[in-house]
Amino acid sequence: DPALIYDLGGKFDKSFNEAAHVGAEKWKADTGNSYNEIELQSEAQREQALRRFAEAGNNPIVMTGFAFGSVLGEVAPDYPDTKFAIIDMVVDAPNVRSVVFNEHEGSYLVGMMAAMASESGTVGFIGGMDIPLIRKFACGYVQGVKAANPDATIIQNMTGTTPAAWNDPVKGGELTKAQISQGADVVYAAAGGTGVGVLQAAADEGILSIGVDSNQNHLHPGKVLTSMTKRVDIAVYDAFAGGMDLETGFNVLGLAEDGVGYAMDDNNAPLVSDEMVAAVEAAKAKIVAGEIAVHDYMSDNACPVK
Amino acid sequence: MDFATVLQVFDSTVRLATPLLLACLAGLYSERAGIFDIGLEGKMLAAAFFSGAVAAVTGSVWLGLLAGIAASMALSGIHGLASITFRGNQLISGVAINFLAAGLTVVIAQDWFQQGGRTPSLVGGARFSPIELPFAEAVKDVPIIGQTYYQLISGHTALVYIAFAMVPLTWWLLFRTRFGLRLRAVGENPAAVDTAGVSVIGIRYAAVAICGLLCGIAGAYLATALQAGFVKDMTAGRGYIALAALIFAKWRPWYALSSTLLFGFLQAIALRYQNIDLGGFVVPVQFMDALPYILTVVILAGFVGKAIPPRAGGEPYAKER
Amino acid sequence: MNTVTQTGRQETAAPAIELRGISKAFGPVQANKDISIRVMPGTIHGIIGENGAGKSTLMSILYGFYKADAGEIFINGNLTPIPDSQTAIRAGIGMVFQHFKLVQNFTVLENVILGAEDGALLRPSLSKARGTLKRLAEEYELNVDPDALIEDLSVGHQQRVEILKALYREADILILDEPTGVLTPAEADHLFRILENLKREGKTIILITHKLREIMHITDTVSVMRRGEMTATVKTAETSPEKLAELMVGRKVLLRVDKKPAAPGANVLEVENLRVVDEDGVERLKGISLNVRAGEILGIAGVAGNGQSQLLEVLGGVAHGTGSIRIKGQEIDLTGKHSDAQSRRARGIAHVPEDRQREGLIMDFTAWENSVFGYHHDPAYQKNKFLMDNAAIQNETEGKMERFDVRPPDPNLPAKSFSGGNQQKIVLAREIERNPDLLLIGQPTRGVDIGAIEFIHQQIIELRDAGKAILLVSVELEEILSMSDRIAVMFDGKIMGERLPQETDEKELGLLMAGVNGEVA
Amino acid sequence: MERMPKWADVVLIPLISLLIAFILSGLVIIAIGEDPVAAVQMMVKGAVGSTYGWGYTLYYATNFMFTGLAVAVAFHASMFNIGGEGQATLGGLGVAVVCLALPWPHWAIALPVAVLGSALFGALWAAIPAYLQAKRGSHIVITTIMFNFIGASLLNYLLVNVMRPVGSMDPATAKFSEGTHLPTLHDILAVFGIPFSKAAPANISFIIAVLACFGVWLLIWRTRLGYELRAYGKSEPGAVYAGISPVKIIMVSMLISGGLAGMMAVNNVMGEAERLVMNSVEGAGFIGIAVALMGRSHPFGVFLAAILFGFLYQGGAELALWTSIPRELIVVIQALVILFTGALDNMVRVPLEKLFLTLRKEDV
Ligand SMILES: Nc1ncnc2c1ncn2[C@@H]1O[C@H](COP(=O)(O)OP(=O)(O)OP(=O)(O)O)[C@@H](O)[C@H]1O
Ligand SMILES: Nc1ncnc2c1ncn2[C@@H]1O[C@H](COP(=O)(O)OP(=O)(O)OP(=O)(O)O)[C@@H](O)[C@H]1O
Ligand SMILES: [Mg+2]
Ligand SMILES: [Mg+2]
């Protein structure tokens, strides 16, 4: 059987891990096969979970989250016959598939939408943890906002500096309220489980929010502008489907591959004007075509626009 | 900082201080009666879960509140059993209760909802909604006073008002009633109460029960008012901060109000300003996070005046050695 | 048994209190064994007995504080089970405990109404109590400021509050457990006047005391307890102190100590202007000067709480003070790093503390561990740089236990399983066998049975005769008078005067202890 | 006269308390619709059914031995050190500083220095609460709790801002160099030709922990310091009378306690993770309380209780892996053990004492 390890935050974070869960469930429904899974409780459990699954003969083993990087680097060589897939991180080993997403591209699109939907000209960003990956989201977002409205103000906050920050809705909610008081009327949460609190506070206070990873539009119908979808589900589905013969190596999913995007459904249809859709679609085409180069924060650990 | 921001920070202070205040008053009843309680954290956590869970299932926040109170009081009962009836170590009992709550909430949440130790999100009547005080809308544009009334005073959930009303009520109960006299006496010298023909055990259980009640409200506030549902460990050390506030408050109700507001304010600041720039020197957010704890240590060290706990605090009352 | 009371009333009335077959065990300790007693109304009934005889336990049972394992209680002839203090109060019983049961940071008024409030709100109770208190104060000479905090009151006044508490609850039967232990003779006299007043009012009083003088002075009848049993009840008029002492201990008692006249040598201890301020900022020693010579016992007399304890503690290095202390002419460090008890021992000072269970012994330690307590740094007890030589210590302890006749002579028993007298012998063996230059000894025979007392006194005298200096603190005047070669009396942190035992008596010492009639030394 | 024989006090009472805690835990398992017998079987199989399981059980037990000893040493001086968590966290910092400071040529050289480093940092983190207790009377329980939080924030800051390698996203230090990698039980037992799972993290620290148990035993019952520590723990006035300085005992006992807690890091940071990550202590500091209570603060008891908790921990991890019973069940069991062996001790003791008393009376 294949196995799936969720990062801290848990599989029902309505966001990143939940997307992985959806992919796994879809695979299960499609193939009728079963899989093993575990939700990490602590940092130190990573290695044990990996080893335990490998010892028990699970194959392939998929894990969600960059934090598995160094542990996997160590464990993978011990189990050369087992295939591993890691999402959001690159691990260079013959039996590992590394899947990364161009989050900056998707964030660019929702940034444009935020700028266009904003009436105050101030939009917010709430990141989970202060790490390059989240800066990558933020930087793409900022670029998108500025592209649509060069005068816009962007307020940025990070929930915390530790993995606990992925799962702190209270803090997410308070940060949102603080941003609202500073004038923000659209807030983008790239914060895993913490985002639930952000979306909640935004809905309570009557402003718009933008979800992340999974399509979160349904959480507060008519209050969530859109979601920056990151198709972790596809990555997981593909890895499971690959089975023991999983193709290893480096795997980038961007706008071109539909690995990232923005979510449209009945819940947010009234919020998104045709004009917005048109602008965003145009930008998307240009990005795919390489006409717009969205800067990737992680390429040089810097963001050209603030 | 403009006035609107100040109001916002204070508004956030009130929200964040409310659970601290409730828990602090809860601890006040217990410790004034001579029962140390480091299990405030656990009781709040249990209450947060059960209120969230029951509210999610029934759709009624009031039923949720009742369930939260019941859960918290059940843990109080255990604490009472251990520290009053069986005269065990109150600190150890408190530690055990914190663990019990941390474990049980997740185990039960997982069993009931299979959502990784959380409850479903609460919507509509399953949550406390803000109460608009009279005329708030009308005066909202009156500078300063009207704004303050509208932004800061109006628009909180019922539990916030309950929490603040508990302060004068607690004062009155402790210092103006027979029950209060006996409760304070039992924390100072239980033998005096006993030989005066009053049951020490009865009073102590009553105090511990009130403690459970208030912790229950505090927990329910976290899950059903401040947030929309329970997530694991959602109390995040608030019980300990409440305890610190209690010491800071020298076990007095009005001081408890100011000390919890102070801690709430610190949290509000830490939330709002990640890295505070003090003219070149950047205060890291981790420092702000740790500030309430650091402050507690400073207070405990007696640098901010000495706090003398109730004399019989922490000592089980045993007539026979 | 119908007693003729002094007031002559109700010669055949039912007893105010009758206890039948009361038994009570605390775990393995049988504190009361099948005790029966009758107390006639309108009398003062004394109860005496050695420490631990079970007096307080019996009275606490009567007051509903403890529950008896067996037995019956009759109040005014009616069978009245007393499961708790509430019932006792309702039955008209009030009790002043040996250790007061007051809330220190409450006012007198609050303490008085506690448990006897009328109604859920405090205000009416307080004003009512204020009136009642005023009346009681006039009636019985019981003046106290109703708004004073207990912690600001003297012990004597605190005791008045306790009596007021009982009277406020309209007690007809008043139990007082060792009320005079903490009082000056003058305060004690005042108390006795109050008791006489109460008796005149028809109240029944039970008085527990160790002082035979008081028993003879005020009681109508007296009961004697020994080792949990009631050994006798007699009319006071028909007995004598000697007889009572014999009843208490179970055999004839030798009250005098045999000793040769002292042959004092040079000064061993010289104390000048010693002052001590305690944690609460109260000055407990107000400039003490004294000296003790080799081969001499200096006795310190005084009512408990007048600074004797502090004097011992400072000399022993347990507390800090200022002034000057010289041992054999050498100045002692009072505040620096050599001001601790260990350094004092190194300078030849041994110290038998007043409270052996709190200080002198670690109750959970074995006898052998206790037998080196304070001297555990001695090289003789070390195996090497790191480890103690437990076998050597055990060996040595066996010898000590034999020489001091500690029973049972088992070094491996924990201290708590020895009786008080044997515990004291363990401490004495430890301190005396160090052969110190100066022995500080507090309450050497407190709670010790008469046989052990004789032995202990003998050991102290032997040490004196070996040319050592001894400073003896005791609240027992008899002990002071019989043991000392010189007597200094302390009052309120000062020495009120010095006397030679052969030139003074209990009366003069009593006055000095009360702070009167002495030229301040 | 003793109320009951010593064996009843040290063996019977903890066993009965433990039994009650386990029965209640079983009820919890039933209540969430699982089969307790199957759960126990799975735990036993997972924890001691293979050398892999043993490897993890002993790895956890090593952690708990250190933290349990830490709590026990402080208990003897009547200090309730709830700060094991923070002290072990700082101990990890000490290990990381040592391991990253030099290119260590061989673990045998790195290990003693790392042990010192961890103990030093752990002791340091205990020193401030100890000092405040000794000099200013601040309640050690509250201050050590606060220091747990402060320690977590401090480590957080250091990992995020100072010790994180450039470009890394984890709040964690770089991997320690090859020369600091400790031999695992696999490596050690291989010398004797005994096969042992290569994957399990139990390592030479286990032996250090066992030595520490012995060392603490010597310290408490054979040295002068231990004598003074126990004397102070039983009676402060007694200690002062004997010239034992309370300040010294509070400081020394807490320094030793903090040092022991800190030494745990040699196992989890140096032996297992081989780098310092966030929250590497994983609550072991708190479990030390349960371990010390159950072990009656005796090093041998601590040793046994640590193995038991290691078993529970590893068994619980297996349960979480293969069933839907969450790992928090272990927290529940831990709570019940603390409750019954610590706080509700009298519930078992009083009836037992009565029983022994009547038995003795009948003998007479
Ligand atoms: N609360 C208690 N728990 C256990 N044992 C007790 C308790 N109170 C008294 N005892 C024991 O019962 C016995 C009788 O004690 P009690 O206090 O009645 O003596 P007493 O005659 O009042 O002595 P004293 O003159 O010292 O006041 C003693 O051995 C004592 O140690
Ligand atoms: N002024 C003093 N008052 C009381 N005790 C003292 C004084 N000076 C020294 N002592 C004690 O007398 C003993 C012998 O003192 P001395 O100074 O010779 O010893 P030491 O070995 O030099 O000790 P240290 O190194 O601590 O000074 C020691 O136990 C010391 O603690
Ligand atoms: Mg008595
Ligand atoms: Mg010297």
PDB file of N, CA and C and ligand atoms in Angstrom, chain C residues 55-57 98 177-178 208, ligand 3:
ATOM      1  N   LYS C  55      -4.833  14.834  76.777  1.00  0.00           N
ATOM      2  CA  LYS C  55      -5.756  15.846  77.298  1.00  0.00           C
ATOM      3  C   LYS C  55      -6.432  16.615  76.163  1.00  0.00           C
ATOM      4  N   SER C  56      -5.602  17.150  75.276  1.00  0.00           N
ATOM      5  CA  SER C  56      -6.150  17.951  74.191  1.00  0.00           C
ATOM      6  C   SER C  56      -7.062  17.102  73.310  1.00  0.00           C
ATOM      7  N   THR C  57      -6.654  15.884  73.091  1.00  0.00           N
ATOM      8  CA  THR C  57      -7.461  15.001  72.261  1.00  0.00           C
ATOM      9  C   THR C  57      -8.849  14.817  72.866  1.00  0.00           C
ATOM     10  N   GLN C  98      -5.303  25.167  72.621  1.00  0.00           N
ATOM     11  CA  GLN C  98      -3.905  25.384  72.989  1.00  0.00           C
ATOM     12  C   GLN C  98      -3.238  26.281  71.941  1.00  0.00           C
ATOM     13  N   ASP C 177      -7.590  25.067  76.976  1.00  0.00           N
ATOM     14  CA  ASP C 177      -6.481  24.124  76.861  1.00  0.00           C
ATOM     15  C   ASP C 177      -5.163  24.866  77.066  1.00  0.00           C
ATOM     16  N   GLU C 178      -4.536  24.621  78.171  1.00  0.00           N
ATOM     17  CA  GLU C 178      -3.264  25.271  78.529  1.00  0.00           C
ATOM     18  C   GLU C 178      -3.257  26.760  78.241  1.00  0.00           C
ATOM     19  N   ILE C 208      -7.262  22.868  81.284  1.00  0.00           N
ATOM     20  CA  ILE C 208      -6.107  21.979  81.151  1.00  0.00           C
ATOM     21  C   ILE C 208      -4.859  22.786  81.455  1.00  0.00           C
TER      22      ILE C 208
HETATM   23 MG    MG E   3      -2.432  19.456  74.505  1.00  0.00          MG
END
